PDB file of C-alpha atoms in Angstrom:
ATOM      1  CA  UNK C 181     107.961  42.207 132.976  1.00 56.00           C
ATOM      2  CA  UNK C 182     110.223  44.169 135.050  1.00 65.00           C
ATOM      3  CA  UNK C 183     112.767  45.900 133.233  1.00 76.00           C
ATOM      4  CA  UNK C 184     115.992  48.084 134.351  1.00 90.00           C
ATOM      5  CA  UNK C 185     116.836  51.774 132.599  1.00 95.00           C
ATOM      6  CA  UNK C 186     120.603  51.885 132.523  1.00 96.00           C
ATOM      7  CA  UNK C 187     122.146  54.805 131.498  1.00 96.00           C
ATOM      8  CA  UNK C 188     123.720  56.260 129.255  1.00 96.00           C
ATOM      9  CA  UNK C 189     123.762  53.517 126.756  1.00 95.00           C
ATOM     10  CA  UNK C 190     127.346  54.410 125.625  1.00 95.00           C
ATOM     11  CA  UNK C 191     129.948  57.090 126.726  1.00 94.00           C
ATOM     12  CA  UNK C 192     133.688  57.996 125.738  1.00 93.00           C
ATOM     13  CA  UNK C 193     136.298  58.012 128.320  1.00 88.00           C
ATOM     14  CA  UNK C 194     139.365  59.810 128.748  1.00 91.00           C
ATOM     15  CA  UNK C 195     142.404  58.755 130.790  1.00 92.00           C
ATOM     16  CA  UNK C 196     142.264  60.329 134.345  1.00 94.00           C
ATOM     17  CA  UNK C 197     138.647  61.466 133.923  1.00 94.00           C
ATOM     18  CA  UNK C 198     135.448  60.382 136.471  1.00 95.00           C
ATOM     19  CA  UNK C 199     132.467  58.504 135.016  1.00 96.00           C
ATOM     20  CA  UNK C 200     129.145  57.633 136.384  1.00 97.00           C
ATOM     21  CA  UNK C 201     125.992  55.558 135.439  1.00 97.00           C
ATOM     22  CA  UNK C 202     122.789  54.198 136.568  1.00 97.00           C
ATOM     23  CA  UNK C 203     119.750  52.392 137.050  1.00 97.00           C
ATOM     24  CA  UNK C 204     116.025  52.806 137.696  1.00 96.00           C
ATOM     25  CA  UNK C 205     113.429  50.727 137.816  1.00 94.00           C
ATOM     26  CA  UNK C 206     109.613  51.030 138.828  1.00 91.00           C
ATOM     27  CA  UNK C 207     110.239  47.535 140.846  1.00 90.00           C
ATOM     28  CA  UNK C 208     111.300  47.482 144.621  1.00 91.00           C
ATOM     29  CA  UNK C 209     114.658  45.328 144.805  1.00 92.00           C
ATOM     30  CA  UNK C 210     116.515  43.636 147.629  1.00 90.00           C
ATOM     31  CA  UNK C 211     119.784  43.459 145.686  1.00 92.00           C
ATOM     32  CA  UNK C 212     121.316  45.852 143.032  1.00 94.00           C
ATOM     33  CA  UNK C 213     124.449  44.034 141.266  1.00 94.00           C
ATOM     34  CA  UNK C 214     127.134  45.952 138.809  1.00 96.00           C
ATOM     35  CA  UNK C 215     128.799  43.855 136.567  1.00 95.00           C
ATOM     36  CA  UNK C 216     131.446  44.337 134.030  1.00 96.00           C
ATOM     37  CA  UNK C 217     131.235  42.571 130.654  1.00 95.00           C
ATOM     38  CA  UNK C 218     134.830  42.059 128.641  1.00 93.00           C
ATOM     39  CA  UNK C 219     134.499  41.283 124.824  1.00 87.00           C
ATOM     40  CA  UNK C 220     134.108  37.066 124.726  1.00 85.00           C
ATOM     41  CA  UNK C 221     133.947  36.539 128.528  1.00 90.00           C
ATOM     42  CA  UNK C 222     130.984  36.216 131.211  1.00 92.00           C
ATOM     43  CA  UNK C 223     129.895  39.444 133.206  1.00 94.00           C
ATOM     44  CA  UNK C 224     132.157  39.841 136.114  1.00 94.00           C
ATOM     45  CA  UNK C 225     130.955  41.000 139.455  1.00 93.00           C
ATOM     46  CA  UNK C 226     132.427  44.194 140.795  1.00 95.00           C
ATOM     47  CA  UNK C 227     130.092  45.645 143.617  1.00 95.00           C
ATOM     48  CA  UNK C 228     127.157  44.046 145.032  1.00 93.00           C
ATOM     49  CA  UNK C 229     124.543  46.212 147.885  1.00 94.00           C
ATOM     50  CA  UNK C 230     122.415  44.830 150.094  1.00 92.00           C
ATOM     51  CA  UNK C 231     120.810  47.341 152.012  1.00 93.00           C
ATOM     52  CA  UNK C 232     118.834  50.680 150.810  1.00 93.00           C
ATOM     53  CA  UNK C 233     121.094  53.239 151.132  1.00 94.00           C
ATOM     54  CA  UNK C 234     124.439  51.372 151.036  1.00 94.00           C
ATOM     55  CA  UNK C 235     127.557  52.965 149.867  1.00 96.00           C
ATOM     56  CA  UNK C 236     130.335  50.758 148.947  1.00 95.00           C
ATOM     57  CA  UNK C 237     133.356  50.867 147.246  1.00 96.00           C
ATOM     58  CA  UNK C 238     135.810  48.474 145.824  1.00 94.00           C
ATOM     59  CA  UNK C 239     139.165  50.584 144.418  1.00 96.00           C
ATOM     60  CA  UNK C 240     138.072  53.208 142.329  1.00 97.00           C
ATOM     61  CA  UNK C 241     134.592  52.055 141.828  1.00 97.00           C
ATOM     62  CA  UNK C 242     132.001  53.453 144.382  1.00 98.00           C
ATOM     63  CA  UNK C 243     128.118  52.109 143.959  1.00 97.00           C
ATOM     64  CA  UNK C 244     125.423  52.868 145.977  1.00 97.00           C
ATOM     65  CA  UNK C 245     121.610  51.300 146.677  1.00 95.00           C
ATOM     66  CA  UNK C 246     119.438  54.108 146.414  1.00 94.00           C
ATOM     67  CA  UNK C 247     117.302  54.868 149.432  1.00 93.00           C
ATOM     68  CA  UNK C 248     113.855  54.103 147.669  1.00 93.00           C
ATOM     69  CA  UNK C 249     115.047  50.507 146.609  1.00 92.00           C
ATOM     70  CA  UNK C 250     114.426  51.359 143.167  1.00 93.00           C
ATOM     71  CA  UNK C 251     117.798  53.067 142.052  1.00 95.00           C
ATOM     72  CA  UNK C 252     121.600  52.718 142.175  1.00 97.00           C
ATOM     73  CA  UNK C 253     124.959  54.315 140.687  1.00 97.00           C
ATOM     74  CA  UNK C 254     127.750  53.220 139.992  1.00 98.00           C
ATOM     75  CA  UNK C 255     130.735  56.060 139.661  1.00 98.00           C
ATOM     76  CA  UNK C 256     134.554  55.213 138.161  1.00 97.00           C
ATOM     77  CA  UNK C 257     137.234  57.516 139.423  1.00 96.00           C
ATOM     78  CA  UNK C 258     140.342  58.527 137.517  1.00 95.00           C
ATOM     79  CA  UNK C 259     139.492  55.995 134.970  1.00 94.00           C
ATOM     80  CA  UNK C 260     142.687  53.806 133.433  1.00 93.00           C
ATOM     81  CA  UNK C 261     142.228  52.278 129.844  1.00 91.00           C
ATOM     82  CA  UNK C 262     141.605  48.686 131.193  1.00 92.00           C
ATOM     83  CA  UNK C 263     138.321  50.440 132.500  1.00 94.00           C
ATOM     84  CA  UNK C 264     136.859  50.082 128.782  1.00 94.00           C
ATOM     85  CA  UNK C 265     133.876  47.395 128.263  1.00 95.00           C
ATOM     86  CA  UNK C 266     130.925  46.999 128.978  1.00 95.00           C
ATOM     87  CA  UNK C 267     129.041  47.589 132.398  1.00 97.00           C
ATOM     88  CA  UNK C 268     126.234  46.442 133.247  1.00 96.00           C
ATOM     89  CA  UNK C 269     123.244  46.969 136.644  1.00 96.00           C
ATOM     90  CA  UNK C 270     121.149  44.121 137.428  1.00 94.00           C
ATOM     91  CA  UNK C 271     118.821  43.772 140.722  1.00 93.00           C
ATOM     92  CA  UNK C 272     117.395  40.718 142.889  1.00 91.00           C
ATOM     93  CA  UNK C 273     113.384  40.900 143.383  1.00 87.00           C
ATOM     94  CA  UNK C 274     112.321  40.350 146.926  1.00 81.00           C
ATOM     95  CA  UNK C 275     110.786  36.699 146.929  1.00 79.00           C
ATOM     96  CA  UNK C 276     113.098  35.899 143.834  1.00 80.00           C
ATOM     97  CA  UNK C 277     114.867  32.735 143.716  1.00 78.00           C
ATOM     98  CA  UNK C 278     118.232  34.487 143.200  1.00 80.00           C
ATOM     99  CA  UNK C 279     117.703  35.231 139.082  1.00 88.00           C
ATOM    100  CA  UNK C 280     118.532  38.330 138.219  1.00 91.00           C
ATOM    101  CA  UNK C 281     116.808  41.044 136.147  1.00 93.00           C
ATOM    102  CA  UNK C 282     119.501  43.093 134.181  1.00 94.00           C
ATOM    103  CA  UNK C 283     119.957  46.599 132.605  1.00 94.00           C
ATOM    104  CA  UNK C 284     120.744  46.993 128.705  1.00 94.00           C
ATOM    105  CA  UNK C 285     124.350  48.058 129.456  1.00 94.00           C
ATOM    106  CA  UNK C 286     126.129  51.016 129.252  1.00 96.00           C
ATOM    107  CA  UNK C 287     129.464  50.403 126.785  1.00 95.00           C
ATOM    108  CA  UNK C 288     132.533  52.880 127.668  1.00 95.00           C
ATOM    109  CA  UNK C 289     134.869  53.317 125.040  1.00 92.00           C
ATOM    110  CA  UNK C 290     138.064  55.246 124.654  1.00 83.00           C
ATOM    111  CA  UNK C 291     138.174  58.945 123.163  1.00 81.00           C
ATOM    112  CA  UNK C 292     140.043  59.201 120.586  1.00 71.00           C
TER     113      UNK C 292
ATOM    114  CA  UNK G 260     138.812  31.142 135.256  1.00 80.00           C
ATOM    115  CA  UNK G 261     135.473  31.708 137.420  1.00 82.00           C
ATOM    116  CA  UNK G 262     135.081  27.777 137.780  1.00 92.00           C
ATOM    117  CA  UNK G 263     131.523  27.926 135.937  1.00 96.00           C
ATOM    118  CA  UNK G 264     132.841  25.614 132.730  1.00 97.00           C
ATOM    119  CA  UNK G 265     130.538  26.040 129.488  1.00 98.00           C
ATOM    120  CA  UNK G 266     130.747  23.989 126.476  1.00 98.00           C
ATOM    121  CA  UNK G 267     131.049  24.334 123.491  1.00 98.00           C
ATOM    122  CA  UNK G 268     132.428  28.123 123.019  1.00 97.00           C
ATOM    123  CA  UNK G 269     130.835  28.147 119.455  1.00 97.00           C
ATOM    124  CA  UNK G 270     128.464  26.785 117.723  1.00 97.00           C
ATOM    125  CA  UNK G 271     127.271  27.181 114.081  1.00 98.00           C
ATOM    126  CA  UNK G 272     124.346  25.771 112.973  1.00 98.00           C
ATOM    127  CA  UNK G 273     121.669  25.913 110.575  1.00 98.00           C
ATOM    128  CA  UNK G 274     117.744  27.133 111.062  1.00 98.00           C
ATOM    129  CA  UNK G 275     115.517  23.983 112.413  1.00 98.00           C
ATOM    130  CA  UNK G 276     118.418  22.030 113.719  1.00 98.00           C
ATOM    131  CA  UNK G 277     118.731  21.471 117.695  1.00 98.00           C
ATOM    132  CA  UNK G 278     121.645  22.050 119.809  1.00 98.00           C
ATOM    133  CA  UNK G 279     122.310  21.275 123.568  1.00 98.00           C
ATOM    134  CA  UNK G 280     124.613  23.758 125.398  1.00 98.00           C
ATOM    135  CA  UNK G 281     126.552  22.326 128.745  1.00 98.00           C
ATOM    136  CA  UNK G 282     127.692  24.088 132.181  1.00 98.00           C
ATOM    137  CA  UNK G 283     129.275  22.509 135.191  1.00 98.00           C
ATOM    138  CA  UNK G 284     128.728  24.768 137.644  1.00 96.00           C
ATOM    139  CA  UNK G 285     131.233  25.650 140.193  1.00 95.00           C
ATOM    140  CA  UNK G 286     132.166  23.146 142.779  1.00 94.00           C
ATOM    141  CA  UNK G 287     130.402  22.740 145.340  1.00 91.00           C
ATOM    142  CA  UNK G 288     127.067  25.088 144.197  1.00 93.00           C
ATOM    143  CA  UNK G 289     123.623  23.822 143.840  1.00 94.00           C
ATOM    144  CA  UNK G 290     122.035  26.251 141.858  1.00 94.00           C
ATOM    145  CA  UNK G 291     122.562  26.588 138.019  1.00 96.00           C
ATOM    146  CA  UNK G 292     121.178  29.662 136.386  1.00 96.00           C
ATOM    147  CA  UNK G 293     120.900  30.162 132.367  1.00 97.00           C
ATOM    148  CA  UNK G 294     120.586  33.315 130.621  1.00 96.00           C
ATOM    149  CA  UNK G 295     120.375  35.013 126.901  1.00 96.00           C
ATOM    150  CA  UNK G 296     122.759  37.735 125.815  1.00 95.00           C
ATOM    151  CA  UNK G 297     121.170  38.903 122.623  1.00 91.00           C
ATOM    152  CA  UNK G 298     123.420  41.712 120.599  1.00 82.00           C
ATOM    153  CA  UNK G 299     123.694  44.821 122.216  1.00 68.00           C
ATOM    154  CA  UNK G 300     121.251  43.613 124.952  1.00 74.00           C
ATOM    155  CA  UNK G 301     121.271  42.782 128.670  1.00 79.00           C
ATOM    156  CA  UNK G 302     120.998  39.275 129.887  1.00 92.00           C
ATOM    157  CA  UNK G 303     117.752  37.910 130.141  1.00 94.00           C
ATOM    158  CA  UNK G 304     116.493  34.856 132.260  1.00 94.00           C
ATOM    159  CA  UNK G 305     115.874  31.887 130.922  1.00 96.00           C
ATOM    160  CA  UNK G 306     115.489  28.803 133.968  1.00 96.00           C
ATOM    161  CA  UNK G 307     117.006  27.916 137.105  1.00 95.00           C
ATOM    162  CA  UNK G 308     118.041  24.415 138.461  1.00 95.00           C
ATOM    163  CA  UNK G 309     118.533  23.745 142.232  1.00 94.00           C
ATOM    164  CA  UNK G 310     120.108  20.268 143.161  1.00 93.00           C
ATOM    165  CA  UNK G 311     118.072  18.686 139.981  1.00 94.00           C
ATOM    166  CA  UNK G 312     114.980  20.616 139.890  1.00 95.00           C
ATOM    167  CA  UNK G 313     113.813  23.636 138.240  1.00 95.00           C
ATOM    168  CA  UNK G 314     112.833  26.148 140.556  1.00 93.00           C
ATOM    169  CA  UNK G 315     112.104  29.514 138.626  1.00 92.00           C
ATOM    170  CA  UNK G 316     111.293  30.180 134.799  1.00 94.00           C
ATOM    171  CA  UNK G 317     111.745  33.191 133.230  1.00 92.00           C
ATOM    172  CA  UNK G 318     111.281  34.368 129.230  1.00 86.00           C
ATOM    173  CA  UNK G 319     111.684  30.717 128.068  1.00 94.00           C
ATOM    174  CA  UNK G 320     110.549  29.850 124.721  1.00 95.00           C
ATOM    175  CA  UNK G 321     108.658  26.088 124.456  1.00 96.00           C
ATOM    176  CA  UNK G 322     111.255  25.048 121.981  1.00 97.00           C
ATOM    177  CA  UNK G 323     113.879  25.938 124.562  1.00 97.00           C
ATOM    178  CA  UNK G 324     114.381  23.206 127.615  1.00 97.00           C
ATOM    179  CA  UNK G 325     116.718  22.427 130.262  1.00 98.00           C
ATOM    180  CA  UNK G 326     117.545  19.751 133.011  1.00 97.00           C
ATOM    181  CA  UNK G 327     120.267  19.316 135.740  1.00 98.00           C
ATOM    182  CA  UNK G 328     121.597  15.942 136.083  1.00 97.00           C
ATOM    183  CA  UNK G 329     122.960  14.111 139.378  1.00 96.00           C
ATOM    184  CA  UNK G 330     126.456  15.355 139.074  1.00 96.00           C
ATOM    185  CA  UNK G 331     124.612  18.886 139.020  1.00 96.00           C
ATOM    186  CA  UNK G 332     125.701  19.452 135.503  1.00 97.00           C
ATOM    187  CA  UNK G 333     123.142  21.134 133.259  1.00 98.00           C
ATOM    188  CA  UNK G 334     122.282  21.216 129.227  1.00 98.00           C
ATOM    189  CA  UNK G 335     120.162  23.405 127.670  1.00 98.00           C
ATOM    190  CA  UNK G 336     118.599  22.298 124.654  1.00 98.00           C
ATOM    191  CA  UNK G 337     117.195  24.522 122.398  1.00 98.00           C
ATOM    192  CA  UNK G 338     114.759  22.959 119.117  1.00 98.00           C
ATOM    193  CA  UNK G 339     114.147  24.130 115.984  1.00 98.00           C
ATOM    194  CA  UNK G 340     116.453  26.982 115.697  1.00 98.00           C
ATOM    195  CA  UNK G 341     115.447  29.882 114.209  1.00 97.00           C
ATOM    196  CA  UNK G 342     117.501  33.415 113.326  1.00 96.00           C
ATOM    197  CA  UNK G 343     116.624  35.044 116.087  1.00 94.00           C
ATOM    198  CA  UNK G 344     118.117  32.325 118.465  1.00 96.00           C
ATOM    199  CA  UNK G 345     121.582  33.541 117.870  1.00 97.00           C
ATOM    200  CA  UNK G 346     123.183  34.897 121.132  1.00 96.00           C
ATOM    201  CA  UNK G 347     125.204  34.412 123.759  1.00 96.00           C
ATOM    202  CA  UNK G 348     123.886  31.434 126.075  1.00 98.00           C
ATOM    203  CA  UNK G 349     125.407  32.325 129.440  1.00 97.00           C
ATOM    204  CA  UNK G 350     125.683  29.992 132.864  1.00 97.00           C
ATOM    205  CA  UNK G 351     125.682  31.017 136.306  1.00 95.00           C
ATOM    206  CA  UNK G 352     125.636  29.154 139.344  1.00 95.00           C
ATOM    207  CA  UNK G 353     125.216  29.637 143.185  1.00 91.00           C
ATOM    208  CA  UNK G 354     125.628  27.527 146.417  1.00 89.00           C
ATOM    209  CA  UNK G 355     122.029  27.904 146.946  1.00 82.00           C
ATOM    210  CA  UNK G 356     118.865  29.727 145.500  1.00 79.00           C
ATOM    211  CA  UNK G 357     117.276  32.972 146.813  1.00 74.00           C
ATOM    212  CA  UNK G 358     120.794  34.771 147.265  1.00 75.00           C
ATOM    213  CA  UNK G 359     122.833  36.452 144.857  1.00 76.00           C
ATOM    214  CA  UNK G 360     126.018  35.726 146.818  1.00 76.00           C
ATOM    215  CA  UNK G 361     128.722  33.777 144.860  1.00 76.00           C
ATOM    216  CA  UNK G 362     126.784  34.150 142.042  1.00 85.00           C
ATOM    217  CA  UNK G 363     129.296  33.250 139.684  1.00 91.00           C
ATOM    218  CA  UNK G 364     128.639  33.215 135.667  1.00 94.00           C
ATOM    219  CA  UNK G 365     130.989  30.965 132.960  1.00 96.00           C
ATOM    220  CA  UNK G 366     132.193  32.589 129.629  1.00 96.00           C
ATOM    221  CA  UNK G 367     129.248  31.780 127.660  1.00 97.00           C
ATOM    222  CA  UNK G 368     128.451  29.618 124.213  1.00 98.00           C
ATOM    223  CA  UNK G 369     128.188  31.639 121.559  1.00 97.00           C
ATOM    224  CA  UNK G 370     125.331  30.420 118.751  1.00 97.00           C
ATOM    225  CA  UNK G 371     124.821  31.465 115.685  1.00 97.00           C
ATOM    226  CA  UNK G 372     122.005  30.325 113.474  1.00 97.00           C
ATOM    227  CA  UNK G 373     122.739  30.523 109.385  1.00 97.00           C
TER     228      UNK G 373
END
């Protein structure tokens, strides 16, 4: 089936520093999601694009669709400590009936 | 509180037994999605419901099966557990299918199988 390559799988932040991640896929999509998983709770959505080449941003967090449908990033500014969890890229398949195919996650964590 | 309600939070149960996992979707949406949160894994797709009938199917084992009732409610009932069932069951629901907007997902039932 179709399958999502987030990465990295895992990265340390510190305080004030920028972070970025992404996703690939060999599928086409008409929807690239990033979500943001706390420990116990549901995935929370933080950006959602709709169009190839889309750049949006929501506070510190900028995403963008990637021009060959296939790709997006997701970058984190100045990160804060509350940024620590778990974030994860999923996409919407043209022709889909709105389930979503997700990325493995990539987990940020605090340096200590 | 995203309005997606699951039920229960945990559950504990042994290998062979069946459970049935609940989610009231958020008021006024249609379409109820359910997915598996294995550990360290992505969510995977399981079903989706829209106004009582299923309308896509994803990685869903036979021993898994799901419904949506009048009141849009749905359970997910899942048969003769085995190890590998434990996960995180997770809920979403939408005002309609085909669109991902206010896609919304609950907190999730944790299962563990002993």
């Amino acid at each position: 089936g179709q399958q999502l390559n987030q990465s990295p799988q895992s990265m340390f932040i510190q305080e004030g520093e920028d972070v970025s991640m992404n996703c690939t896929s060999s599928s086409i999509f008409n929807t690239w999601l990033w979500y943001k998983q706390d420990p116990g709770e549901g995935p929370v959505l933080l950006i959602a694009l709709y169009k190839a080449g889309e750049l949006t941003s929501n506070g510190r967090l900028t995403a963008q669709f990637g021009i060959t449908r296939k790709d997006s990033f997701l970058n984190i500014s100045a990160s804060i400590p509350s940024d620590v969890g778990i974030y994860f890229c999923a996409g919407q398949l043209t022709g889909s009936q709105g389930n979503l195919i997700f990325g493995k996650g990539t987990k940020l964590s605090v340096k200590p | 509180d995203s309005g997606v309600t699951q039920t229960p939070k945990h559950l504990i149960t042994a290998t062979g037994q069946r459970v049935t996992l609940r989610c009231s979707p958020r008021s006024g949406d249609l379409s109820v999605y359910w997915y598996q949160q294995s550990l360290d894994q992505g969510l995977q797709f399981l079903i989706q419901y829209y106004n009582g009938e299923e309308r896509a199917k994803g990685n869903i084992l036979e021993r898994f099966s799901a419904q949506q009732f009048p009141d849009l409610h749905s359970e997910l009932n899942l048969s003769s557990l085995e190890l590998g069932d434990s996960a995180l069951y997770f809920c979403a629901s939408s005002p309609e299918p085909g669109t991902v907007y206010g896609y919304t997902f609950g907190s999730g039932t944790r299962l563990t199988v002993v």
